[in-house]
PDB file of C-alpha atoms and ligand atoms in Angstrom:
ATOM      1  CA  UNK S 257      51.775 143.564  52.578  1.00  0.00           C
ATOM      2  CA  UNK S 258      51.158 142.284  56.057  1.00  0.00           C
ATOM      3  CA  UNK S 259      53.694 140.609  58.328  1.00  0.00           C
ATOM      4  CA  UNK S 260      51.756 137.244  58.067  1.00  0.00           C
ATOM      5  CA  UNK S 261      51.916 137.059  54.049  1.00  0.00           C
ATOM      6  CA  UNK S 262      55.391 136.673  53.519  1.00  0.00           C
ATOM      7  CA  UNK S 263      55.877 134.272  56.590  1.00  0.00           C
ATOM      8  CA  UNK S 264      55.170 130.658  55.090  1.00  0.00           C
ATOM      9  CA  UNK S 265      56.029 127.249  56.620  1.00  0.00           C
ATOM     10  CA  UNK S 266      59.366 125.679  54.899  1.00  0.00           C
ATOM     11  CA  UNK S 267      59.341 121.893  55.676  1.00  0.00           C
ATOM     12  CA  UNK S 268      57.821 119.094  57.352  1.00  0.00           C
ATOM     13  CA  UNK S 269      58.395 115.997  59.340  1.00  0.00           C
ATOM     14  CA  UNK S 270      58.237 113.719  55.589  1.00  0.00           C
ATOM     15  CA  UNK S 271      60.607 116.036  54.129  1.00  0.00           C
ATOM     16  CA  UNK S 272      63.864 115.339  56.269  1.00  0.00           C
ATOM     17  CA  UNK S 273      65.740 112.382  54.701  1.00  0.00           C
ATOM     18  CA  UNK S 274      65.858 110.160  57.762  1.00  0.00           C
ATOM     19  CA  UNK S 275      67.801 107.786  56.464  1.00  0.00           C
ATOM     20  CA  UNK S 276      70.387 109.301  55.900  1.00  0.00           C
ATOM     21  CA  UNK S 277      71.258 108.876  60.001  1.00  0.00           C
ATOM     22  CA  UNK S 278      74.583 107.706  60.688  1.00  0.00           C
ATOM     23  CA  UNK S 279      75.014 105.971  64.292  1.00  0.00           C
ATOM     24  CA  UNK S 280      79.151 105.371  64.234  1.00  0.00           C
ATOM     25  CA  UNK S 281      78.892 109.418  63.589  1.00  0.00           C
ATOM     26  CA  UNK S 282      76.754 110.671  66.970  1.00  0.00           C
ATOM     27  CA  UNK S 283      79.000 112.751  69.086  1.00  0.00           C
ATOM     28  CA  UNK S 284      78.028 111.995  72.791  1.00  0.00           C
ATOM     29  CA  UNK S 285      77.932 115.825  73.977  1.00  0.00           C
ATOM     30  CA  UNK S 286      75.830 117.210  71.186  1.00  0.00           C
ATOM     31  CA  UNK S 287      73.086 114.030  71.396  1.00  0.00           C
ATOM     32  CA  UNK S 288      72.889 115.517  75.697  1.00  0.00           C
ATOM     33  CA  UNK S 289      72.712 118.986  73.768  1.00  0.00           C
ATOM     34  CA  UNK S 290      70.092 118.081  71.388  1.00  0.00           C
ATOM     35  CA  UNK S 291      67.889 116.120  73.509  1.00  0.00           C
ATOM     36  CA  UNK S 292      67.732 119.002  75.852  1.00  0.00           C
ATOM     37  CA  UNK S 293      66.692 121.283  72.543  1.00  0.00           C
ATOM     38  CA  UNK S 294      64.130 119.147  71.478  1.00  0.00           C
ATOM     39  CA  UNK S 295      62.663 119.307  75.262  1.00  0.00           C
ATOM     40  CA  UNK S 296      62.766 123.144  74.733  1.00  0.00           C
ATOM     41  CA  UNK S 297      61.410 124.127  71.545  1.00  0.00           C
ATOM     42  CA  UNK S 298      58.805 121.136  72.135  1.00  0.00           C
ATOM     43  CA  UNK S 299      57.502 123.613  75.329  1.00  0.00           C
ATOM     44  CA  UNK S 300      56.615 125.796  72.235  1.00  0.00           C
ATOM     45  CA  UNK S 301      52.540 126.123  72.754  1.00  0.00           C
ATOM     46  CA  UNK S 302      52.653 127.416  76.112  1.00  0.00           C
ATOM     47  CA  UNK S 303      54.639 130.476  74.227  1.00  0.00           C
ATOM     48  CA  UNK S 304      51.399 130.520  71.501  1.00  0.00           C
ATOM     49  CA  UNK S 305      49.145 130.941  73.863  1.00  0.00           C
ATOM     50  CA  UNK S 306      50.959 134.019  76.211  1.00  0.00           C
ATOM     51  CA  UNK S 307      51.933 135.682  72.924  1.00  0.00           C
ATOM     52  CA  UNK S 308      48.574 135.734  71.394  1.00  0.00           C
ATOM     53  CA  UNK S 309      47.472 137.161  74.956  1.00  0.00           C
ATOM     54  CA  UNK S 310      49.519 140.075  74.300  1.00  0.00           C
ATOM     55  CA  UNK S 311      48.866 140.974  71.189  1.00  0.00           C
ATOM     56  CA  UNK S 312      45.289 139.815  71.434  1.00  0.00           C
ATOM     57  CA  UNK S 313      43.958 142.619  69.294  1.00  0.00           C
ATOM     58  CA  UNK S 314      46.120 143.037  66.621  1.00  0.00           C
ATOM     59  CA  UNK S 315      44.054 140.912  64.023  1.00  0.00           C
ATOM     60  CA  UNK S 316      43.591 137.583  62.527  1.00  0.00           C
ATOM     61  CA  UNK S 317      47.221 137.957  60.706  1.00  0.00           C
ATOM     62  CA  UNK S 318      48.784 138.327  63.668  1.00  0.00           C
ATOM     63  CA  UNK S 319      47.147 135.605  65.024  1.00  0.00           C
ATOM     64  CA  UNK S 320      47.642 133.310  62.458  1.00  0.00           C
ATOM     65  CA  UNK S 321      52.098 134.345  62.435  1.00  0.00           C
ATOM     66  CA  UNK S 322      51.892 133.510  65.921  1.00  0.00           C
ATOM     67  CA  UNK S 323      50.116 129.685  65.625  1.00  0.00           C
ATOM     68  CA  UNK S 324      52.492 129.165  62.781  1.00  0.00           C
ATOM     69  CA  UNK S 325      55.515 130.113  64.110  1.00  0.00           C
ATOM     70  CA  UNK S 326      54.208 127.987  67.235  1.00  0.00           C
ATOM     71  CA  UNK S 327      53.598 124.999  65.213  1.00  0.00           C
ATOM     72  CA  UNK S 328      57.317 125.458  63.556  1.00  0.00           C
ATOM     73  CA  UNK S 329      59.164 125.655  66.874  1.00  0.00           C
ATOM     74  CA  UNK S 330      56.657 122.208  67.967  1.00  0.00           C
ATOM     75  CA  UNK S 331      58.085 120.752  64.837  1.00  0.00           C
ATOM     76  CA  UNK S 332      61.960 121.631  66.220  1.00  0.00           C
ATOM     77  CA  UNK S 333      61.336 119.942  69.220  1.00  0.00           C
ATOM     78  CA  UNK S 334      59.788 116.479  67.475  1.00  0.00           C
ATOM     79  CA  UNK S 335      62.849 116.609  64.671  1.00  0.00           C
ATOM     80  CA  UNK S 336      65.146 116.733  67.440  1.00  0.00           C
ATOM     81  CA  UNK S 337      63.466 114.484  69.205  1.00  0.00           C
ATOM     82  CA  UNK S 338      62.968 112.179  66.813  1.00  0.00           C
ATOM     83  CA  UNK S 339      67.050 111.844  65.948  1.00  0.00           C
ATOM     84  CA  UNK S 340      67.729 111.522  69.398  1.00  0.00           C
ATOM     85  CA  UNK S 341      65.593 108.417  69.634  1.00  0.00           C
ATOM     86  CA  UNK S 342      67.287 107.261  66.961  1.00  0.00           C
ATOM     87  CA  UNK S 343      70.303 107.534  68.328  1.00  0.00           C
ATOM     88  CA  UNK S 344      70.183 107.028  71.875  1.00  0.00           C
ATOM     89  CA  UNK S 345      66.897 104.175  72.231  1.00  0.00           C
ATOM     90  CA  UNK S 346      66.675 104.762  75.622  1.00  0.00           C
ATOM     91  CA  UNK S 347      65.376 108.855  74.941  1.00  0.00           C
ATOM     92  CA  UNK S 348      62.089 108.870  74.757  1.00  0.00           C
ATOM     93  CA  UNK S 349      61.008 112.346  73.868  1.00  0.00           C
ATOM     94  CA  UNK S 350      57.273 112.722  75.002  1.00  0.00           C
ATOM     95  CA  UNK S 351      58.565 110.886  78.293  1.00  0.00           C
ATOM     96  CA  UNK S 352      61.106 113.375  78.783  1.00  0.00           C
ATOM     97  CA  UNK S 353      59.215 116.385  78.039  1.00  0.00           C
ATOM     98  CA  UNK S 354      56.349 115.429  80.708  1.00  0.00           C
ATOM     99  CA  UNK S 355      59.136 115.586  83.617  1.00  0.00           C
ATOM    100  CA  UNK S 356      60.258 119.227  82.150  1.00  0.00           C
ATOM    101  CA  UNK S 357      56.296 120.455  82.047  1.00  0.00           C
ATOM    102  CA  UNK S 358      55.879 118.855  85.434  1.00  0.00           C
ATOM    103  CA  UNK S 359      58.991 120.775  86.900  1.00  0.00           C
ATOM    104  CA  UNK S 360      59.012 123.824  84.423  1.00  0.00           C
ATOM    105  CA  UNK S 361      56.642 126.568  84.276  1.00  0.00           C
ATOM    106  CA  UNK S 362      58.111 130.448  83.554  1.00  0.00           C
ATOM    107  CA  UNK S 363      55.832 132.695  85.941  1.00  0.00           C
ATOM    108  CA  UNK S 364      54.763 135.225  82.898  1.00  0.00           C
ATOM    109  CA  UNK S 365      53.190 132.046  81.169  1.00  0.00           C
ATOM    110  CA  UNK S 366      51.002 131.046  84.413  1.00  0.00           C
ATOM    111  CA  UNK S 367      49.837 134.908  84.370  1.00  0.00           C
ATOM    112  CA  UNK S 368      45.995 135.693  83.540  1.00  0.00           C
ATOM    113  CA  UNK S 369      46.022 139.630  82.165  1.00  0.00           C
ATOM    114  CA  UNK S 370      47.142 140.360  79.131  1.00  0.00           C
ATOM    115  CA  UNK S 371      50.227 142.460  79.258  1.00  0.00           C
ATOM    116  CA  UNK S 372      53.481 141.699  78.618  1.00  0.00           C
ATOM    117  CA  UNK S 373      56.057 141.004  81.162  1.00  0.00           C
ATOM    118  CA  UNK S 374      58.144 142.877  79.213  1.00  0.00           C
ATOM    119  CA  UNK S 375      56.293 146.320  79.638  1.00  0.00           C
ATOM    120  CA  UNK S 376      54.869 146.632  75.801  1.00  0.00           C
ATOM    121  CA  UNK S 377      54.294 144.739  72.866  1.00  0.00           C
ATOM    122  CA  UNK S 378      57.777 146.145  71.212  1.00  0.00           C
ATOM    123  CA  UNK S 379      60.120 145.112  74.762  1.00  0.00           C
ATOM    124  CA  UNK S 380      58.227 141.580  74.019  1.00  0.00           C
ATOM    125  CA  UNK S 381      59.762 141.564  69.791  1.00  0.00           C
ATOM    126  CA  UNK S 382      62.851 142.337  71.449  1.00  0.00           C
ATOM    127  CA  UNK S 383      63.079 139.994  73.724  1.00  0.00           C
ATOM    128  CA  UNK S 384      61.831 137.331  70.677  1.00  0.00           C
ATOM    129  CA  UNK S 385      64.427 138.720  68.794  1.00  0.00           C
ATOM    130  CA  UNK S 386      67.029 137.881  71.419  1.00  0.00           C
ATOM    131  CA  UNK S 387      65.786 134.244  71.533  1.00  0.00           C
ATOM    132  CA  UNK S 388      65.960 133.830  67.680  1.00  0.00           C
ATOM    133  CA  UNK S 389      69.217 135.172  67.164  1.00  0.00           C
ATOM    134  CA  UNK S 390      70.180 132.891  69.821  1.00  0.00           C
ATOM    135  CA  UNK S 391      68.602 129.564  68.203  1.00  0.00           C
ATOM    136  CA  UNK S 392      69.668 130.937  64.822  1.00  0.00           C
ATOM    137  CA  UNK S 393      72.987 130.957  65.438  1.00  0.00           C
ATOM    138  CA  UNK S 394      73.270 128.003  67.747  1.00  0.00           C
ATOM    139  CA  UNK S 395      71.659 125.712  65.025  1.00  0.00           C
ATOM    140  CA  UNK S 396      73.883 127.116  62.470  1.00  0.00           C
ATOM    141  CA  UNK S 397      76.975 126.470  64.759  1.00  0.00           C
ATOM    142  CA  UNK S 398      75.284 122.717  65.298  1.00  0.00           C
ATOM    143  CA  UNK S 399      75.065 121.908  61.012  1.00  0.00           C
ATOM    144  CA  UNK S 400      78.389 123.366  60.759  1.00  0.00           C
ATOM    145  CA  UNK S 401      80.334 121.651  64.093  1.00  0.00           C
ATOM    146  CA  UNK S 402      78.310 118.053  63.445  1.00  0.00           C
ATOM    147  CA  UNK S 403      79.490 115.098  61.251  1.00  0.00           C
ATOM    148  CA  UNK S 404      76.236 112.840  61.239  1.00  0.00           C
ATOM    149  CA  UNK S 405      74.506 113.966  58.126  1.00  0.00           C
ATOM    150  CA  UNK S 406      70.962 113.633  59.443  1.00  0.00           C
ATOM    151  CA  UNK S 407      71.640 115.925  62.345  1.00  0.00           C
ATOM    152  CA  UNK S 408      73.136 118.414  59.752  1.00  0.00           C
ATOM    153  CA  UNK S 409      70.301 118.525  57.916  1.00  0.00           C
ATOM    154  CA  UNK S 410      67.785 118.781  60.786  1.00  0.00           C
ATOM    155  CA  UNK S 411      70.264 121.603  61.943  1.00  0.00           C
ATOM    156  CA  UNK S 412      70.093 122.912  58.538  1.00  0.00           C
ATOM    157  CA  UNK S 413      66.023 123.294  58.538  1.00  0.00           C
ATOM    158  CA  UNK S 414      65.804 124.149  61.860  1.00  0.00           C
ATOM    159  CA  UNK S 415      68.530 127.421  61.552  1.00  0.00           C
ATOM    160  CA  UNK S 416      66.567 128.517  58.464  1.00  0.00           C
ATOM    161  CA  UNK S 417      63.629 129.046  59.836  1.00  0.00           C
ATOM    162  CA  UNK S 418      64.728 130.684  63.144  1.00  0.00           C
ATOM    163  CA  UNK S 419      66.178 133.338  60.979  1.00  0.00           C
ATOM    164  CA  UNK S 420      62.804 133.473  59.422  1.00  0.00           C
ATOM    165  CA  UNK S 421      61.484 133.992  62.777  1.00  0.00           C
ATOM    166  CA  UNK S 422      63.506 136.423  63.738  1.00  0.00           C
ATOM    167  CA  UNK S 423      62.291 138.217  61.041  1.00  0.00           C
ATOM    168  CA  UNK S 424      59.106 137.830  61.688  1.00  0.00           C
ATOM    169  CA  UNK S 425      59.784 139.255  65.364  1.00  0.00           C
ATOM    170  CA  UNK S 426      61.852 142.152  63.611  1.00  0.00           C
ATOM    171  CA  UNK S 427      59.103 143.275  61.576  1.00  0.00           C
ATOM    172  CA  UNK S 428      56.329 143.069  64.178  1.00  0.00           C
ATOM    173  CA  UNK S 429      58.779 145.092  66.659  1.00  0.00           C
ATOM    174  CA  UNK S 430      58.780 148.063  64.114  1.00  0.00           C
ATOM    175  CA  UNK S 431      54.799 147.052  63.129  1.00  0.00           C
ATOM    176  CA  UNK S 432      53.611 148.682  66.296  1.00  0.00           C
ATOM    177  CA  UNK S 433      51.997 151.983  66.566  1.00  0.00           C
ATOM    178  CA  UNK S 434      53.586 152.117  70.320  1.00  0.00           C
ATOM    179  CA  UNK S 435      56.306 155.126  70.422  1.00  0.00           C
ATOM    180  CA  UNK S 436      60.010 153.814  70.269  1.00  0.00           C
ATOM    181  CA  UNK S 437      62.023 152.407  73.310  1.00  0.00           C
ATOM    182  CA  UNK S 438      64.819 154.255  74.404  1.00  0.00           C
ATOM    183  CA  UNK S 439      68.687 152.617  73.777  1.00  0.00           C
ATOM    184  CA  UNK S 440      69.084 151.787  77.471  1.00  0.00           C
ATOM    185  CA  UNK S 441      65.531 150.321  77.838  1.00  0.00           C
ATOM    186  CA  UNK S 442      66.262 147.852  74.689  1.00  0.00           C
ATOM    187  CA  UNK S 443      69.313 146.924  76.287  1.00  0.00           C
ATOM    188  CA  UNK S 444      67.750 146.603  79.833  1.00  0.00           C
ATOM    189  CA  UNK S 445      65.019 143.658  78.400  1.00  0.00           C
ATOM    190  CA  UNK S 446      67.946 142.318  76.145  1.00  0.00           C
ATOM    191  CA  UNK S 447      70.153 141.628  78.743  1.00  0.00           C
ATOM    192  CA  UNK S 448      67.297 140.487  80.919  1.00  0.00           C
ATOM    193  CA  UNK S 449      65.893 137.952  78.001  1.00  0.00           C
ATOM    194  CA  UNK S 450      69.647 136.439  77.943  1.00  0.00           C
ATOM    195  CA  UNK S 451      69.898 136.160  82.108  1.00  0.00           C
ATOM    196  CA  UNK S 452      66.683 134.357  81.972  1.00  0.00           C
ATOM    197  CA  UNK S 453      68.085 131.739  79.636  1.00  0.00           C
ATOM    198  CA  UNK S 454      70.741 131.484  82.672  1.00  0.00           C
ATOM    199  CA  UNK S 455      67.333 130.181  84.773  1.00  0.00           C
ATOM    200  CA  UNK S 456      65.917 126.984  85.056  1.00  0.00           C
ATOM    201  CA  UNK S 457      65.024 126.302  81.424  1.00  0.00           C
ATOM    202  CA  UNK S 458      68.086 125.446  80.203  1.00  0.00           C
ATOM    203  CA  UNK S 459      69.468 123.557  83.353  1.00  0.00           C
ATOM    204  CA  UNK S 460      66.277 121.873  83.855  1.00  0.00           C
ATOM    205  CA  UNK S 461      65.794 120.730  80.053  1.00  0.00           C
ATOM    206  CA  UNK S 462      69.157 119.234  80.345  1.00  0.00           C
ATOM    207  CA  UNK S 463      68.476 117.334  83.542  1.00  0.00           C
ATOM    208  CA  UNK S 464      65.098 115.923  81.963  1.00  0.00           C
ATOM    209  CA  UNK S 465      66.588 115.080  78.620  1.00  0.00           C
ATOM    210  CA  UNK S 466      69.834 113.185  79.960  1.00  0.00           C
ATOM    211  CA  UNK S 467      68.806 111.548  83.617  1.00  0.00           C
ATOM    212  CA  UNK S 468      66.701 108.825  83.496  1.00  0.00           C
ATOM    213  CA  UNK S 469      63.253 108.743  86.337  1.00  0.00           C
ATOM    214  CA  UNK S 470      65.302 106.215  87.824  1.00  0.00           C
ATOM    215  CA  UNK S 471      68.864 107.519  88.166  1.00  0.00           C
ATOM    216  CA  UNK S 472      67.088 110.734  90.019  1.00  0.00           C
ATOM    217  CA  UNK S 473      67.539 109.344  93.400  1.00  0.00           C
ATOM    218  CA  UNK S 474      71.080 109.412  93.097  1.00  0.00           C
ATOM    219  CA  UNK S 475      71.474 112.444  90.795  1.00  0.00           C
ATOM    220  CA  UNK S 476      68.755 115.239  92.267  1.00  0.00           C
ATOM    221  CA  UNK S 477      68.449 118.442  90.386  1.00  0.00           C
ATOM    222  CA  UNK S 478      71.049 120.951  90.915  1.00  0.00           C
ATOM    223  CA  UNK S 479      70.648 124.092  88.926  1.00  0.00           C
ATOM    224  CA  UNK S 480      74.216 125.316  88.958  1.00  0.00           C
ATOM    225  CA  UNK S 481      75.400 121.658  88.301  1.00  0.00           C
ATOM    226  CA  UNK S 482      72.941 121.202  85.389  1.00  0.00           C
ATOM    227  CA  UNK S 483      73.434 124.544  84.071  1.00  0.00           C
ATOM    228  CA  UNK S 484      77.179 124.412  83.799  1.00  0.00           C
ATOM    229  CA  UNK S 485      76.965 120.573  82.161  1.00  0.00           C
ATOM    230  CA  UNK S 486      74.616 122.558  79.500  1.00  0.00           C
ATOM    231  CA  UNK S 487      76.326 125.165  79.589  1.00  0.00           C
ATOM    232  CA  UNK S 488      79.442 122.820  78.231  1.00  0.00           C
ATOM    233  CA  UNK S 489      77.425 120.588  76.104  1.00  0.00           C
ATOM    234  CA  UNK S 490      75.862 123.493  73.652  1.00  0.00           C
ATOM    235  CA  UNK S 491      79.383 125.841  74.057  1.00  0.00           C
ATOM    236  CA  UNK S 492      81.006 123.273  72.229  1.00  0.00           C
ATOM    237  CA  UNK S 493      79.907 123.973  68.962  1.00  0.00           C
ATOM    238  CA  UNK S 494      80.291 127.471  68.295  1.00  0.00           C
ATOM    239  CA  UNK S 495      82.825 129.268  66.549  1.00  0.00           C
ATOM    240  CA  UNK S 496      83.622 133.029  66.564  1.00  0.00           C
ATOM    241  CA  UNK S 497      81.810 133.986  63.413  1.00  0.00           C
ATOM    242  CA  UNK S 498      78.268 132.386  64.907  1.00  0.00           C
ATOM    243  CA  UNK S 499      78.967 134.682  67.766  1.00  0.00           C
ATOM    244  CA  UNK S 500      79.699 137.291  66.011  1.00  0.00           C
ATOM    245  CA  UNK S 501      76.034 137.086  63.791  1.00  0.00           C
ATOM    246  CA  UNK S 502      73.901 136.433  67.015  1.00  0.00           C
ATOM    247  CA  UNK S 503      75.725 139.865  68.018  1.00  0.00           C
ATOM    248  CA  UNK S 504      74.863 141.475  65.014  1.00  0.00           C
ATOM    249  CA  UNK S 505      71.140 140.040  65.027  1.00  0.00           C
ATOM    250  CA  UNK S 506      70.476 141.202  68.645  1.00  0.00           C
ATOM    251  CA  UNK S 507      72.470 144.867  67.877  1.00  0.00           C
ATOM    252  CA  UNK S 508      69.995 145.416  64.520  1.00  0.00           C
ATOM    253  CA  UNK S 509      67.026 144.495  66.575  1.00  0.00           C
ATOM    254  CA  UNK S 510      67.884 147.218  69.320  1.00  0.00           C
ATOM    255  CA  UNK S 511      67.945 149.277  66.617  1.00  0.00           C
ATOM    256  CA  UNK S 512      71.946 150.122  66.629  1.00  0.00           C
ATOM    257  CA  UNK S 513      74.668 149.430  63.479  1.00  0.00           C
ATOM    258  CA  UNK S 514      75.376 145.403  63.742  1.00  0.00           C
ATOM    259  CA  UNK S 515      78.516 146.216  61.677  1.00  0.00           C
ATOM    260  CA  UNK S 516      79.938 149.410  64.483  1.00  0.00           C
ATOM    261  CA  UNK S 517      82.201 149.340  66.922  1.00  0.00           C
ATOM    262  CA  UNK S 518      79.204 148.716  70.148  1.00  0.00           C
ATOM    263  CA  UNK S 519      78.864 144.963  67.713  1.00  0.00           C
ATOM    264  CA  UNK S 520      82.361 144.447  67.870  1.00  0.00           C
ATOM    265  CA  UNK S 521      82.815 144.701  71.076  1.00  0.00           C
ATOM    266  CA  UNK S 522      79.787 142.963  72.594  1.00  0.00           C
ATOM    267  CA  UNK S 523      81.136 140.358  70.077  1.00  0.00           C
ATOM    268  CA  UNK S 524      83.986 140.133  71.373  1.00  0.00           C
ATOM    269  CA  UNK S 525      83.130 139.916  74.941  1.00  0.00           C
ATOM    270  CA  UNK S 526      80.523 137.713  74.412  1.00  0.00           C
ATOM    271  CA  UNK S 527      82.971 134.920  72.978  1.00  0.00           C
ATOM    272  CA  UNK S 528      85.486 135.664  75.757  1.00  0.00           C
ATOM    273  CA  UNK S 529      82.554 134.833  78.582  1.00  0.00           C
ATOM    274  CA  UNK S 530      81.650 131.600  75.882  1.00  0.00           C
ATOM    275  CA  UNK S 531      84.698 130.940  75.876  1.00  0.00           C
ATOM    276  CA  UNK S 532      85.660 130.465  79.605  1.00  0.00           C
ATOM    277  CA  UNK S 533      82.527 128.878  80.336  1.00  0.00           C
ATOM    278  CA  UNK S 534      82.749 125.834  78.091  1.00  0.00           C
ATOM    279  CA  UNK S 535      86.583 125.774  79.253  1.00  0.00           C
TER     280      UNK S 535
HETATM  281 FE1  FE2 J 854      63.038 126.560  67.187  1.00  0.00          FE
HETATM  282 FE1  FE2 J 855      62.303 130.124  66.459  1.00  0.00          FE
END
């Protein structure tokens, strides 16, 4: 059985139950959190495209994971999108998301040859890994912290299939004929995949999803500003058991025990550094 078979699309736009949305129930810091999501996972195609670069010859059922899981992220970022509007009229997501392209462009995606930044084709599953643990967990902390039912539902969707993805990532990673990584290397484009979400895409998304073209005068774009107002926004929801899963999730994928002591303790720290930040 090949990755691609058991990787099917789970909903779509006319299966969420929009009216089920719930205005007196929209808490102010997760709507700036969300709207900066949608921006995000809307960016998804420019992902398609360098990941089908890289892995360019490894057939049509490759290919065919990769435009699917594109189109599923796409879909994240037009849900999101989509409640936002409905909760804040003034958001409009395809206005928003032109200022992020405009401003926004990660250096590997601009590249022409077909490598990966990441030095192989199993460094760039880790590093995919990383980012779904990361969305799996946050989007399960989002249905479980949130009170407007549409949002929990959307949250809902949206964490299920991360975890899919991640397992799509998972199984490509240990798909490849390359030799294995060493521990340290893993770690090395882990850790690296996790400071770049410290970088512009984050702080930027924010900026674009919650200033307005014409407050930008008198609010320019400061990373470290923007960042730490994300930063605070998203922190909000989590509790120690999501931590404690997007641990495990990124310890399995380095290829370690997610239930050993290395887990606990990255856990642990992990939700002490959360912890301070959204302080
Ligand atoms: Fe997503
Ligand atoms: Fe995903």
């Amino acid at each position: 059985m090949t990755v691609a078979t058991v990787y099917k699309q789970g909903w779509t736009m006319d299966d969420v139950h929009w009216s089920l949305f719930d205005p007196s129930k929209v808490d102010p810091a997760l709507l700036s959190a969300v709207k900066a999501a949608a921006l995000v996972e809307y960016n998804a195609p420019d992902y398609v495209t360098y990941l089908k670069r890289v892995f360019a010859d490894a057939g049509a059922a490759t290919t065919a994971a990769l435009e699917q899981w594109g189109r599923e992220e796409t879909q994240h970022g037009r849900a999101l999108g989509a409640w936002a509007e409905m909760a804040d009229p003034n958001f409009k997501l395809e206005q928003a998301f032109a200022r992020f392209r405009k401003g926004y462009t990660p250096a590997h995606f601009a590249l022409s040859e077909k490598g990966s930044v990441r030095g192989s084709r199993r460094g760039e599953m880790i590093a995919r890994c990383v980012v779904e643990s990361g969305t799996s967990s946050y989007y399960s902390a989002i249905r479980d912290a949130c009170e407007e039912p549409l949002l929990k539902e959307i949250a809902g969707r949206i964490a299920a299939d991360e975890y899919r993805h991640y397992k799509l990532f998972y199984d490509t990673l240990h798909a490849q004929p390359e030799p294995d990584l060493s521990i340290w290397k893993k770690l090395w484009i882990a850790v690296g995949r996790v400071r770049e979400s410290d970088d512009d895409e984050l702080a930027y998304s924010y900026y674009c999803a919650n200033v307005s073209p014409e407050e930008e005068p008198a609010k320019p774009y400061k990373r470290r500003k923007y960042s730490r107002l994300a930063g605070q926004s998203s922190m909000a929801v989590y509790h120690r058991h999501h931590i404690q899963k997007l641990v495990q999730m990124v310890i399995k994928a380095l290829g370690a025990n997610p239930h050993g002591w290395l887990a606990n303790l990255a856990g642990a720290l992990l939700w002490r550094r959360l912890s301070a930040k959204s302080a």
